[in-house]
Coordinates of C-alpha atoms in Angstrom, one line a residue:
M1 CA 0.0 0.0 0.0
F2 CA 1.2 3.6 0.7
R3 CA -0.4 5.5 -2.2
P4 CA -2.4 8.6 -3.1
K5 CA -5.8 7.7 -4.7
A6 CA -8.0 8.5 -7.6
L7 CA -11.8 9.2 -7.5
G8 CA -15.0 7.5 -8.4
G9 CA -18.7 7.1 -7.2
A10 CA -22.0 5.2 -7.4
V11 CA -25.2 4.3 -5.5
T12 CA -27.2 1.5 -3.6
A13 CA -28.0 0.3 0.0
L14 CA -26.7 -2.0 2.6
A15 CA -26.8 -1.8 6.4
T16 CA -24.3 -3.2 8.7
V17 CA -24.2 -6.8 10.0
A18 CA -24.9 -5.5 13.5
A19 CA -28.1 -3.9 12.2
G20 CA -29.3 -7.3 11.3
V21 CA -29.5 -6.9 7.5
G22 CA -28.5 -9.9 5.3
V23 CA -26.0 -9.6 2.5
A24 CA -27.2 -9.4 -1.1
V25 CA -24.5 -11.5 -2.5
A26 CA -25.1 -14.5 -4.7
V27 CA -23.1 -17.5 -3.4
G28 CA -22.8 -21.0 -4.7
A29 CA -22.0 -23.7 -2.1
G30 CA -19.4 -26.3 -3.0
P31 CA -19.9 -30.0 -2.7
A32 CA -18.4 -29.9 0.8
V33 CA -17.1 -27.4 3.3
A34 CA -13.4 -27.6 4.2
A35 CA -12.2 -26.9 7.7
G36 CA -9.7 -24.1 7.8
T37 CA -7.9 -23.8 4.5
G38 CA -8.6 -27.4 3.3
T39 CA -6.3 -30.0 1.9
G40 CA -3.6 -29.9 -0.8
Y41 CA -3.4 -27.3 -3.5
L42 CA -6.4 -25.0 -4.3
H43 CA -8.3 -24.3 -7.5
T44 CA -11.3 -22.3 -8.6
V45 CA -14.8 -23.2 -9.6
G46 CA -16.9 -20.2 -10.7
N47 CA -16.6 -17.7 -7.9
Q48 CA -15.4 -20.2 -5.3
I49 CA -12.0 -21.5 -4.2
Q50 CA -11.9 -25.3 -3.5
D51 CA -9.2 -27.6 -2.1
S52 CA -7.9 -30.8 -3.7
T53 CA -11.0 -32.8 -2.4
G54 CA -13.5 -30.4 -3.9
A55 CA -14.4 -28.8 -0.6
T56 CA -15.0 -25.1 -0.5
V57 CA -12.3 -22.9 1.1
R58 CA -12.4 -19.2 2.2
L59 CA -9.1 -17.5 2.7
T60 CA -9.5 -15.1 5.6
G61 CA -6.0 -13.7 6.1
I62 CA -3.7 -10.9 7.0
N63 CA -0.7 -9.0 5.6
W64 CA 2.6 -9.1 7.4
F65 CA 4.9 -6.6 5.5
G66 CA 8.5 -5.7 5.7
M67 CA 10.2 -7.9 3.1
E68 CA 9.5 -5.2 0.5
T69 CA 11.3 -2.5 2.6
D70 CA 15.0 -1.8 3.2
N71 CA 14.9 -4.4 6.0
K72 CA 14.2 -7.0 3.4
T73 CA 12.4 -9.1 6.0
F74 CA 9.3 -9.0 8.2
H75 CA 8.8 -6.0 10.4
G76 CA 8.4 -6.5 14.1
L77 CA 11.3 -9.0 14.3
W78 CA 12.9 -6.2 16.3
S79 CA 10.2 -6.5 19.0
S80 CA 10.2 -8.5 22.2
N81 CA 7.7 -10.9 20.7
P82 CA 9.4 -13.8 18.9
W83 CA 8.4 -14.4 15.3
R84 CA 6.7 -17.6 16.1
G85 CA 4.7 -15.9 18.8
Q86 CA 3.4 -13.4 16.3
L87 CA 2.3 -16.2 14.0
D88 CA 0.7 -18.0 16.9
T89 CA -1.5 -14.9 17.6
M90 CA -2.5 -14.5 14.0
A91 CA -3.6 -18.2 13.8
R92 CA -5.3 -18.0 17.2
L93 CA -7.3 -15.0 16.1
G94 CA -8.6 -16.8 13.0
Y95 CA -6.3 -15.6 10.2
N96 CA -5.8 -18.7 8.0
T97 CA -3.7 -17.0 5.3
L98 CA -0.6 -14.8 5.3
R99 CA 0.0 -12.4 2.4
V100 CA 3.7 -11.7 2.3
P101 CA 4.8 -8.5 0.4
F102 CA 8.3 -8.5 -1.0
S103 CA 10.5 -6.6 -3.4
N104 CA 12.9 -8.0 -6.0
D105 CA 15.7 -6.6 -3.9
A106 CA 15.1 -9.1 -1.2
L107 CA 15.5 -12.0 -3.7
K108 CA 18.9 -10.9 -4.9
P109 CA 22.0 -13.1 -4.1
G110 CA 23.7 -11.5 -1.1
A111 CA 20.6 -9.7 0.1
T112 CA 20.8 -9.1 3.9
A113 CA 17.9 -9.0 6.4
T114 CA 18.1 -6.3 9.0
G115 CA 16.1 -5.1 12.0
I116 CA 16.1 -8.4 13.9
N117 CA 16.3 -8.7 17.7
D118 CA 19.0 -11.3 18.0
F119 CA 18.2 -12.1 21.6
V120 CA 14.5 -12.8 20.9
N121 CA 15.0 -14.4 17.5
P122 CA 18.5 -16.2 17.7
D123 CA 17.3 -18.7 15.1
L124 CA 17.2 -16.0 12.5
V125 CA 20.7 -14.7 12.9
G126 CA 22.7 -14.8 9.7
L127 CA 19.9 -16.0 7.5
S128 CA 19.1 -14.5 4.2
P129 CA 15.6 -12.9 3.5
L130 CA 14.6 -16.0 1.6
Q131 CA 15.8 -18.3 4.4
I132 CA 13.7 -16.4 6.9
L133 CA 10.8 -16.6 4.5
D134 CA 11.3 -20.4 4.4
K135 CA 11.1 -20.6 8.2
V136 CA 7.9 -18.5 8.3
I137 CA 6.3 -20.7 5.6
D138 CA 7.2 -23.9 7.4
Y139 CA 5.9 -22.7 10.7
A140 CA 2.7 -21.2 9.3
G141 CA 2.1 -24.4 7.4
S142 CA 2.4 -26.4 10.6
K143 CA -0.5 -24.4 11.9
G144 CA -2.6 -25.0 8.8
M145 CA -2.1 -21.5 7.4
R146 CA -1.6 -20.7 3.7
I147 CA 0.9 -18.3 2.1
I148 CA 0.3 -15.9 -0.8
L149 CA 3.5 -14.2 -2.1
D150 CA 3.0 -10.6 -3.2
R151 CA 5.5 -8.8 -5.5
H152 CA 4.9 -5.5 -3.8
R153 CA 7.7 -3.4 -5.3
P154 CA 10.4 -3.8 -7.9
T155 CA 12.9 -2.3 -5.4
S156 CA 12.7 -1.4 -1.8
A157 CA 12.7 2.3 -2.8
G158 CA 8.9 2.4 -3.6
Q159 CA 6.0 1.2 -5.6
S160 CA 5.7 1.5 -9.4
A161 CA 2.8 2.2 -11.7
L162 CA 3.9 -0.5 -14.1
W163 CA 5.3 -4.0 -13.4
Y164 CA 8.7 -3.0 -14.6
T165 CA 11.0 0.0 -14.2
P166 CA 14.2 1.2 -15.9
T167 CA 16.2 -0.9 -13.4
V168 CA 14.0 -3.9 -13.0
S169 CA 12.9 -5.4 -16.3
E170 CA 9.8 -7.5 -17.1
A171 CA 12.2 -10.4 -17.7
T172 CA 13.6 -10.0 -14.1
W173 CA 10.0 -9.8 -12.7
I174 CA 9.0 -13.0 -14.5
N175 CA 12.3 -14.9 -13.8
D176 CA 12.1 -14.1 -10.1
W177 CA 8.5 -15.4 -10.0
K178 CA 9.6 -18.6 -11.7
M179 CA 12.4 -19.0 -9.2
L180 CA 10.0 -18.7 -6.3
A181 CA 7.6 -21.1 -7.9
Q182 CA 10.4 -23.6 -8.2
R183 CA 11.7 -23.0 -4.7
Y184 CA 8.3 -23.9 -3.2
A185 CA 7.2 -26.5 -5.7
G186 CA 5.5 -29.3 -3.8
N187 CA 4.9 -27.2 -0.7
T188 CA 1.1 -26.9 -0.4
T189 CA 1.4 -24.1 2.2
V190 CA 2.4 -21.7 -0.6
I191 CA -0.7 -21.4 -2.8
G192 CA -0.1 -18.6 -5.2
A193 CA 1.4 -15.4 -6.6
D194 CA 0.0 -11.9 -6.4
L195 CA 1.8 -10.8 -9.5
H196 CA 2.3 -7.0 -8.9
N197 CA 1.0 -4.7 -6.2
E198 CA -1.3 -1.9 -7.2
P199 CA -0.8 -1.1 -10.9
H200 CA -2.0 2.4 -11.4
A201 CA -2.4 5.4 -13.7
E202 CA 0.4 7.8 -14.4
G203 CA 0.6 10.8 -16.7
T204 CA -2.3 12.9 -17.9
N205 CA -4.5 11.7 -20.8
P206 CA -4.1 11.5 -23.7
A207 CA -0.4 11.1 -22.8
A208 CA -0.9 8.3 -20.3
T209 CA 2.1 6.4 -19.1
G210 CA 0.6 4.2 -16.4
A211 CA -1.0 0.7 -16.2
C212 CA -4.1 0.4 -18.4
W213 CA -6.6 -2.5 -18.7
G214 CA -7.6 -3.7 -22.1
C215 CA -5.9 -0.9 -24.1
G216 CA -3.8 -3.4 -26.1
D217 CA -0.5 -1.6 -25.6
T218 CA 1.9 -4.4 -24.5
A219 CA 4.1 -1.9 -22.6
R220 CA 1.2 -0.7 -20.5
D221 CA -1.7 -3.2 -20.6
W222 CA -1.7 -4.8 -17.2
R223 CA -4.1 -7.5 -18.2
L224 CA -1.7 -8.7 -21.0
A225 CA 1.3 -8.5 -18.6
A226 CA -0.6 -10.5 -16.0
E227 CA -1.2 -13.2 -18.6
R228 CA 2.5 -13.3 -19.6
A229 CA 3.7 -13.6 -16.0
G230 CA 0.8 -15.9 -14.9
N231 CA 1.4 -18.4 -17.7
A232 CA 5.2 -18.4 -17.1
I233 CA 4.6 -19.2 -13.4
L234 CA 2.0 -21.9 -14.3
G235 CA 4.6 -23.4 -16.7
V236 CA 6.8 -24.1 -13.6
Q237 CA 4.1 -24.6 -11.0
P238 CA 0.7 -25.4 -12.5
N239 CA -0.9 -25.8 -9.1
W240 CA -0.6 -22.2 -8.0
L241 CA -3.4 -19.7 -7.9
I242 CA -2.7 -16.5 -9.9
F243 CA -3.9 -13.4 -8.0
V244 CA -4.4 -10.4 -10.3
E245 CA -5.1 -7.0 -9.0
G246 CA -6.9 -4.2 -10.8
V247 CA -5.6 -0.8 -12.0
S248 CA -6.8 2.6 -10.9
C249 CA -8.0 4.1 -14.2
P250 CA -8.5 1.7 -17.1
S251 CA -6.9 4.2 -19.6
G252 CA -3.8 4.2 -17.5
G253 CA -3.8 8.0 -17.3
L254 CA -5.3 10.7 -15.1
S255 CA -8.1 12.8 -16.5
N256 CA -7.3 16.4 -17.6
V257 CA -9.5 18.3 -15.2
W258 CA -8.5 21.6 -16.7
D259 CA -9.9 21.0 -20.2
N260 CA -13.5 21.7 -19.0
D261 CA -14.6 18.7 -21.0
P262 CA -16.3 16.2 -18.6
S263 CA -17.0 13.8 -21.4
N264 CA -13.5 12.4 -21.2
D265 CA -13.1 12.5 -17.5
E266 CA -12.6 8.8 -16.5
D267 CA -14.1 7.1 -13.5
C268 CA -11.2 5.8 -11.5
G269 CA -10.8 3.9 -8.2
W270 CA -8.1 2.9 -5.7
W271 CA -4.7 1.8 -7.0
G272 CA -5.1 -1.8 -7.8
G273 CA -8.8 -1.6 -7.0
N274 CA -10.5 -1.1 -10.4
L275 CA -11.4 -4.3 -12.2
S276 CA -14.3 -2.8 -14.0
K277 CA -12.9 -3.9 -17.4
A278 CA -12.0 -7.4 -16.4
G279 CA -15.4 -8.7 -17.4
Q280 CA -14.9 -7.4 -20.9
Y281 CA -11.2 -8.2 -21.0
P282 CA -10.6 -11.2 -18.8
V283 CA -7.2 -12.5 -17.9
R284 CA -6.6 -15.7 -19.9
L285 CA -4.4 -18.3 -18.4
N286 CA -3.2 -21.5 -20.0
V287 CA -4.2 -23.6 -16.9
A288 CA -7.9 -23.5 -16.2
N289 CA -9.3 -22.7 -12.8
R290 CA -6.3 -20.8 -11.4
L291 CA -7.4 -17.1 -11.7
V292 CA -8.4 -15.1 -8.6
Y293 CA -9.1 -11.3 -8.9
S294 CA -7.6 -9.4 -6.0
P295 CA -8.8 -5.8 -5.6
H296 CA -7.7 -3.3 -2.9
E297 CA -10.2 -1.2 -0.9
Y298 CA -9.5 1.5 1.6
A299 CA -11.2 4.1 3.9
T300 CA -10.8 7.8 4.7
S301 CA -7.6 7.3 6.7
V302 CA -5.9 6.5 3.4
Y303 CA -7.7 9.0 1.1
R304 CA -11.0 10.7 1.4
Q305 CA -12.8 9.6 -1.8
T306 CA -15.8 11.6 -2.9
W307 CA -18.2 8.7 -2.0
F308 CA -17.4 8.9 1.7
D309 CA -19.1 12.3 1.7
A310 CA -22.1 11.4 -0.4
P311 CA -25.4 12.2 1.3
D312 CA -26.5 8.6 1.2
Y313 CA -23.3 7.2 2.7
P314 CA -22.9 4.3 3.5
A315 CA -25.9 3.1 1.5
N316 CA -24.0 4.1 -1.7
M317 CA -21.0 1.8 -1.1
P318 CA -22.3 -1.7 -2.3
A319 CA -23.0 -0.3 -5.8
I320 CA -19.4 1.2 -5.9
W321 CA -18.0 -2.2 -4.9
D322 CA -20.3 -3.9 -7.5
K323 CA -19.0 -1.7 -10.2
Y324 CA -15.3 -1.9 -9.5
W325 CA -15.0 -5.6 -8.6
G326 CA -17.9 -7.2 -6.9
Y327 CA -19.7 -8.0 -10.2
L328 CA -17.0 -10.6 -11.0
Y329 CA -18.1 -12.6 -7.9
K330 CA -21.9 -11.9 -8.2
Q331 CA -21.9 -13.0 -11.8
N332 CA -19.9 -16.2 -10.9
I333 CA -17.0 -15.1 -13.2
A334 CA -14.2 -15.7 -10.7
P335 CA -13.4 -15.6 -7.0
I336 CA -12.5 -12.4 -5.3
M337 CA -9.7 -12.2 -2.8
M338 CA -9.4 -8.6 -1.4
G339 CA -5.7 -8.4 -1.0
E340 CA -5.7 -5.2 1.1
F341 CA -8.2 -3.2 3.0
G342 CA -7.8 -1.3 6.3
S343 CA -8.1 1.9 8.3
T344 CA -7.0 3.5 11.5
L345 CA -10.8 3.7 12.4
A346 CA -10.0 7.3 13.7
D347 CA -13.0 8.6 11.7
P348 CA -16.4 7.2 12.7
K349 CA -17.1 6.8 8.9
D350 CA -14.3 4.3 8.7
R351 CA -15.9 2.0 11.2
V352 CA -19.1 2.1 9.3
W353 CA -17.1 1.4 6.1
L354 CA -15.4 -1.6 7.6
E355 CA -18.6 -3.1 9.0
N356 CA -20.4 -2.6 5.6
L357 CA -17.5 -4.0 3.6
M358 CA -17.3 -7.1 5.7
A359 CA -21.1 -7.6 5.4
Y360 CA -20.7 -7.2 1.6
T361 CA -18.2 -10.0 1.4
G362 CA -20.7 -12.5 2.8
T363 CA -20.7 -14.8 5.8
G364 CA -19.5 -18.4 6.0
V365 CA -17.2 -20.4 3.8
T366 CA -18.7 -19.3 0.5
G367 CA -18.1 -15.6 1.1
M368 CA -15.3 -13.6 -0.6
S369 CA -11.8 -14.2 0.5
F370 CA -9.6 -11.4 2.0
T371 CA -6.2 -10.5 3.6
Y372 CA -6.5 -7.6 5.9
W373 CA -3.9 -4.8 5.9
S374 CA -2.2 -5.3 8.2
W375 CA -0.7 -7.2 11.1
N376 CA 1.9 -4.4 11.4
P377 CA 1.1 -1.5 13.7
N378 CA 3.6 0.7 11.7
S379 CA 1.4 1.1 8.7
G380 CA 1.1 4.9 8.7
D381 CA -2.3 5.4 7.3
T382 CA -4.1 2.2 8.6
G383 CA -2.3 1.0 11.7
G384 CA -2.6 -2.7 12.3
I385 CA -4.2 -5.6 14.2
A386 CA -1.1 -5.8 16.4
L387 CA -0.5 -2.8 18.7
D388 CA 2.9 -1.1 19.0
D389 CA 4.3 -3.9 21.2
W390 CA 3.6 -6.4 18.4
T391 CA 2.0 -8.6 21.0
N392 CA -1.4 -7.2 22.0
V393 CA -4.2 -6.7 19.6
N394 CA -6.5 -3.8 18.5
T395 CA -9.7 -5.3 19.8
T396 CA -12.0 -2.8 18.0
K397 CA -10.7 -3.9 14.6
Q398 CA -10.6 -7.5 15.6
A399 CA -14.2 -7.6 16.8
I400 CA -15.4 -6.3 13.4
L401 CA -13.4 -8.9 11.5
Q402 CA -13.9 -11.8 13.8
P403 CA -17.3 -13.1 12.6
Y404 CA -15.8 -13.5 9.1
L405 CA -12.6 -15.3 10.1
I406 CA -12.3 -19.1 9.5
A407 CA -9.4 -20.3 11.7
P408 CA -6.7 -22.5 10.3
T409 CA -6.8 -26.2 11.1
G410 CA -4.6 -29.2 10.5
G411 CA -1.2 -28.5 8.9
G412 CA 0.2 -32.0 9.3
T413 CA 1.5 -31.6 12.9
T414 CA 1.8 -34.7 15.0
P415 CA -0.8 -34.8 17.8
P416 CA 0.3 -35.6 21.3
T417 CA 0.5 -39.4 22.0
G418 CA -1.8 -41.1 24.4
G419 CA -5.4 -40.4 25.3
P420 CA -6.8 -37.4 26.9
T421 CA -6.2 -37.0 30.6
D422 CA -9.7 -36.4 32.1
P423 CA -10.0 -34.2 35.1
P424 CA -12.0 -35.6 38.0
S425 CA -15.8 -35.6 37.6
G426 CA -17.4 -32.2 37.9
A427 CA -14.0 -30.5 37.8
C428 CA -14.8 -27.8 35.3
T429 CA -16.9 -24.7 35.0
A430 CA -18.3 -23.0 31.8
T431 CA -19.5 -19.5 31.1
Y432 CA -21.0 -18.2 27.9
R433 CA -21.1 -14.7 26.4
Q434 CA -23.0 -13.7 23.3
V435 CA -20.8 -11.2 21.5
N436 CA -23.0 -10.2 18.6
A437 CA -26.2 -11.2 16.6
W438 CA -27.6 -10.5 13.2
Q439 CA -30.3 -11.8 10.9
G440 CA -29.6 -15.5 10.6
G441 CA -26.6 -15.8 12.8
F442 CA -24.7 -14.9 15.9
Q443 CA -21.2 -14.8 17.5
G444 CA -20.3 -16.1 20.9
E445 CA -17.5 -17.0 23.4
L446 CA -17.5 -20.1 25.6
T447 CA -15.0 -20.0 28.5
V448 CA -14.2 -23.3 30.2
T449 CA -12.1 -23.5 33.3
N450 CA -10.3 -26.7 34.4
T451 CA -11.1 -26.8 38.2
G452 CA -9.6 -30.2 38.6
S453 CA -6.2 -31.1 40.1
A454 CA -4.7 -32.4 36.8
A455 CA -4.0 -30.9 33.4
A456 CA -6.3 -31.9 30.5
N457 CA -3.8 -32.9 27.9
P458 CA -4.8 -32.7 25.1
W459 CA -8.0 -30.9 26.1
S460 CA -11.3 -31.1 24.2
V461 CA -14.5 -29.1 24.9
S462 CA -17.9 -30.2 23.5
W463 CA -21.4 -28.8 23.7
A464 CA -24.9 -29.2 22.2
W465 CA -26.9 -26.8 20.0
P466 CA -30.6 -27.0 19.1
S467 CA -31.4 -28.6 15.7
G468 CA -30.9 -26.0 12.9
V469 CA -28.0 -24.1 14.5
T470 CA -24.9 -24.7 12.5
L471 CA -21.2 -23.7 13.0
G472 CA -19.9 -20.9 10.8
S473 CA -16.3 -20.5 12.0
G474 CA -14.3 -21.0 15.2
W475 CA -11.1 -19.9 16.8
N476 CA -8.7 -20.6 19.6
A477 CA -9.4 -24.3 18.9
T478 CA -10.1 -26.7 16.0
V479 CA -13.9 -26.4 16.0
S480 CA -16.2 -28.9 14.2
Q481 CA -19.8 -30.0 14.3
S482 CA -21.5 -33.4 13.9
G483 CA -25.2 -33.4 14.1
T484 CA -26.1 -31.1 17.1
T485 CA -22.8 -31.7 18.9
V486 CA -19.9 -29.2 18.5
T487 CA -16.4 -30.2 19.5
A488 CA -13.5 -27.7 20.1
A489 CA -10.2 -29.6 20.1
A490 CA -7.0 -28.2 21.4
P491 CA -4.7 -26.6 18.8
S492 CA -1.4 -28.3 18.3
H493 CA 0.6 -25.3 19.7
A494 CA -1.4 -25.3 23.0
P495 CA -2.5 -28.9 23.7
S496 CA -2.6 -28.7 27.5
L497 CA -5.1 -27.0 29.8
P498 CA -3.5 -26.9 33.2
A499 CA -5.4 -27.2 36.5
G500 CA -6.9 -23.8 37.2
G501 CA -6.4 -22.8 33.6
S502 CA -9.1 -21.4 31.3
V503 CA -9.7 -21.5 27.5
T504 CA -12.1 -19.3 25.6
V505 CA -13.5 -20.8 22.4
G506 CA -14.9 -18.2 20.0
F507 CA -17.3 -19.0 17.2
T508 CA -19.9 -17.7 14.7
A509 CA -23.0 -19.7 14.0
N510 CA -25.9 -19.8 11.6
G511 CA -29.5 -19.9 13.0
T512 CA -31.2 -18.6 16.1
A513 CA -28.9 -17.3 18.8
S514 CA -28.5 -20.2 21.3
A515 CA -26.2 -20.7 24.3
P516 CA -24.1 -23.9 24.3
A517 CA -25.8 -26.7 26.4
T518 CA -24.3 -29.8 28.1
V519 CA -20.8 -28.4 28.0
K520 CA -18.1 -31.0 28.7
L521 CA -14.3 -30.9 29.2
N522 CA -12.8 -34.2 27.9
G523 CA -16.2 -35.9 28.3
T524 CA -16.8 -34.7 31.8
G525 CA -19.8 -32.4 32.3
C526 CA -19.2 -28.8 33.6

């Protein structure tokens, strides 16, 4: 991110989830629903993403930037929170995917990672940026998370309107992508390539010099460049998803506002956020079912677009999203994965924007995928989910996102050996808090305390719901449902619930708001 923005506008209506209004988004359920991020490599079917078994997957992720900057590695490695601890928190909160921005500088032989706290992260000392990335990928994969690699900048100096610059050629861009595809071939944690971050307009029409969509100029047409790079990657790694962002102005240039001729003033959007021409000029890949469109969307803390001050705001926003990118999903053309969206939430309008945007993406596994910007608190115009200590969390932002997060599960870790250690009979207590409710669903937190004299290792909490209430998503545990029974199993990174310890299992559910009944810890009633 880090960009000025262009303008645009449109009209329609949608209230927030909290107001109890459903989302007018057409969704098609897959043949099955995958827990977390599913199994094996992913592919697309219409507007859905599916795993290797054909189960539907929703990517609900977050950006962790830094590898695109002068540090050439993840920011926050200078903090007192170890890098694994930060990934633990992301997974616990429900982020099942990590989008990793990088620059081509970080991939060069001899590239050096800086800004690392050697005392907190001794295992990273002396490693190259790519070797640190390897470790993050391996650990994230052990937690069931997926990785999307994002070519954010050609160099660490800044973003570029086009995918190449005088010092970083198109050939370098494509060859580096092929190198990454080969490096992670066979590693199903790494699922795809976000080809170039935020292509955008430059120059004033008719002398445009920026990225266009569908103009046919091979030096500027981002759609054609995405095809060249996407097909080169798929030639090396045919299992990857190819994430293609939009432009800002389809012409690739800014309108001349001084010519007093409104007829040629183009309707533009955010950098990377305008996919209005993708229906007419689709990206064509040589391997079917690999294309995901990935727009960016921001609020007033980044730039005060005209639509934020429209008299019918926020009712005008869904039509704007429809026009720029939502139609691709609604018309079942391709999946949407919002690669970036965020705000400081300093302006009350921004909170309304975020609530409406999340409602627009839809609830449950068939909703649009996304990766929030960002984990990092040092994003100047958005802030982050992490606070300045890189440990604690912005609870206001997290509460808005939480109902839409589908926690990672699995990941191939070896479960603890032996059976569960049951606490003595009656040695647990349970309390329930309803966090939110909306038309057709609700969010809750169930806290279970082990009041016995022995640890429950591994722990497992179960409860019953009335018929018709179904699980949407869960976090802080591997949550699943069979019939009317819901089971929350201990995550692999925190299998033990000590005597006197508590665990809070969060969830969203579909149906009438209902408190968990017959709560049990490892089979013993609370």
